[in-house]
Every structure is written in structure tokens, then in C-alpha cells.
């Protein structure tokens, strides 16, 4: 018995059966293949729109089955990432190269018109929706550059209409909280970005601004241990101090899910400047990063109920 590539199939070889007299009797060998549906959260743990998936499962009596465009599947199977928007009307999927998105209202897929653009990038850190934009953490093979890209769903799927921000390290995890994007990278650093839709642009586009970058290399033995990263509005004493003060009222703390391999970090400053300090308090399943904006550290309670 063995799992197939990406965990979508289970292969089983038939075993021996007992004969009429109880002695082992070898039957003709057979191979069975079982097909499985895999939750997108297993590889793209973006929690921003999980409620849409739960609504589909609990609030309706039938599944909405969407067949991925055959043209995209032919050269980009298997599908590795998937995301849905907050309204539950737009989907985005990414395979070996590029990505595609789908509208449940029009029942149409949008693919890259230029196949070279599609094959020149691969999604590394997942997909997420922000309003009408698809947010993609990807690697650009032509420029050999990690990038954060935003594509508007109404525009042609083309890099000419994308908002592109260059990154310094590969992104492992991506999540969205209101008008903010949080990235966790292979160098064990966390980056916070603000997103704002441009009003003076002829085509729908967005601007991305770096708010904060924090290194966690002293507290995380290996980046692969981190299961998910998210921003939360759970308030500590003072919350996060960001370059843009208007963001402070929306995001109060950062949560890292390290699974059962979490390690304990002592109370030490970890923010890049001397005025921002904090420490990690963790449970068996999760670690909560509680930054502060004052001169003293803020202590918070560990979060035991964060899922793996």
C-alpha cells in the first residue's frame, strides 16, 4: 500500500487469501487505486476565508464541484495550492507553474494568455484573496527573484496588470488579515505588509508597503516546523507598534502554529529596534508571539486551541 504523488491517490496490492482447507492460497494479484479529495488547508493553511469552506460543508446540502481547466492541468498537474475569496464566489488554484482563477458567477476560468509568463513562475508560499485581488507568493525563474504579486480578477491574467513586490527570501506561508498580509519565510523571518487599492490608476491595481520585518531564527529550530502564521485582533496590553499607526487598531498580535515540535523561548527582546520587545509563550501545540510598543515586555497567555 502506498500513497501516490501529492497524496491524491492510494495504491493497494491484493494479498493472499485462505483456501478451503485453511491453507494459504495465492490468488491473482490485483492493484486497486482509491481517489481522495484533499483539503486545500493541508498545503495552503491560509485561515482568512476558512468560514467559506465551513459554510459550504455545513450550510448547504450539496457540493459545488468545479472542474479545473484542462489546458492548465495538462502542463501544471498536480494542483498544490487553492484559495477562495470571502464571498465564496472566486477560486484560485496553483500547480507546478503559474496559477489560474475561476468565477462561480460567470463559470469561467482565467488563464495566462502568455504561456511564457505562466511557466516562468511557481507559487511557493500559497495563495490568498484580498477583495478582488489574488495574492501570490512566488518565484520568478527569469529574474531568479522571490516576489509577492497581486492580480485583479477583472483584468487579463498578465504580468502587465500585476502589482509586484520583490522579496529577499523564499516565502513558506502567507496569510491575509483585513488590509494586511503576513509572510513567513525560509530564513525564519516574518514580514508584515499593508495593501491599499490605487485610486488614480487606469487599471485596477494595489500598492504594497512593508510595515515590519522580524527575525525569529533564534526561536525556531527549522522553518519547516511552522504549520501556519496569522494575524489576530486579540488585544494584549498595547498591541503591535507599526510604522503606519492606522494599522494598530486592526492587528494586535501574531500567532505561529509550531505543532508539537515547538520549543520554549525565554523572555528576550526579538524586535529589530530597542523600543520593541516581546517574548514567545507557547503551549504543546502553538506559540503566540506577543510584541509590544513600549519599553517593557508584554506577557500573554498561551493558545492551546489553535489547530494543527
CSV table of N, CA and C in Angstrom, one decimal, residues 20 22 95-96 99 106 146 149 200 226 267 308:
chain,number,residue,atom,x,y,z
A,20,UNK,N,-9.9,-23.5,0.9
A,20,UNK,CA,-11.0,-24.1,1.5
A,20,UNK,C,-10.5,-24.9,2.8
A,22,UNK,N,-8.1,-24.2,4.7
A,22,UNK,CA,-7.4,-23.3,5.6
A,22,UNK,C,-6.0,-23.0,5.3
A,95,UNK,N,-0.6,25.1,-9.6
A,95,UNK,CA,0.1,23.8,-9.7
A,95,UNK,C,1.6,23.9,-9.8
A,96,UNK,N,2.2,23.1,-10.7
A,96,UNK,CA,3.6,23.1,-10.8
A,96,UNK,C,4.1,24.5,-11.2
A,99,UNK,N,-0.6,30.0,-12.2
A,99,UNK,CA,-1.8,29.7,-11.4
A,99,UNK,C,-3.0,30.1,-12.3
A,106,UNK,N,-19.7,33.7,-13.3
A,106,UNK,CA,-19.6,33.5,-14.8
A,106,UNK,C,-19.3,32.1,-15.3
A,146,UNK,N,12.4,36.1,-5.7
A,146,UNK,CA,11.2,35.8,-4.9
A,146,UNK,C,10.3,37.1,-5.0
A,149,UNK,N,3.0,39.0,-5.6
A,149,UNK,CA,2.3,39.6,-6.7
A,149,UNK,C,0.8,39.7,-6.3
A,200,UNK,N,-5.9,56.2,-8.5
A,200,UNK,CA,-5.6,57.0,-9.7
A,200,UNK,C,-5.1,56.2,-10.8
A,226,UNK,N,7.0,25.3,11.3
A,226,UNK,CA,5.9,26.2,11.4
A,226,UNK,C,4.8,25.7,10.5
A,267,UNK,N,12.3,34.7,27.9
A,267,UNK,CA,11.8,36.1,27.7
A,267,UNK,C,13.0,37.0,27.3
A,308,UNK,N,-3.8,22.2,14.4
A,308,UNK,CA,-2.5,21.9,13.7
A,308,UNK,C,-2.7,22.3,12.2
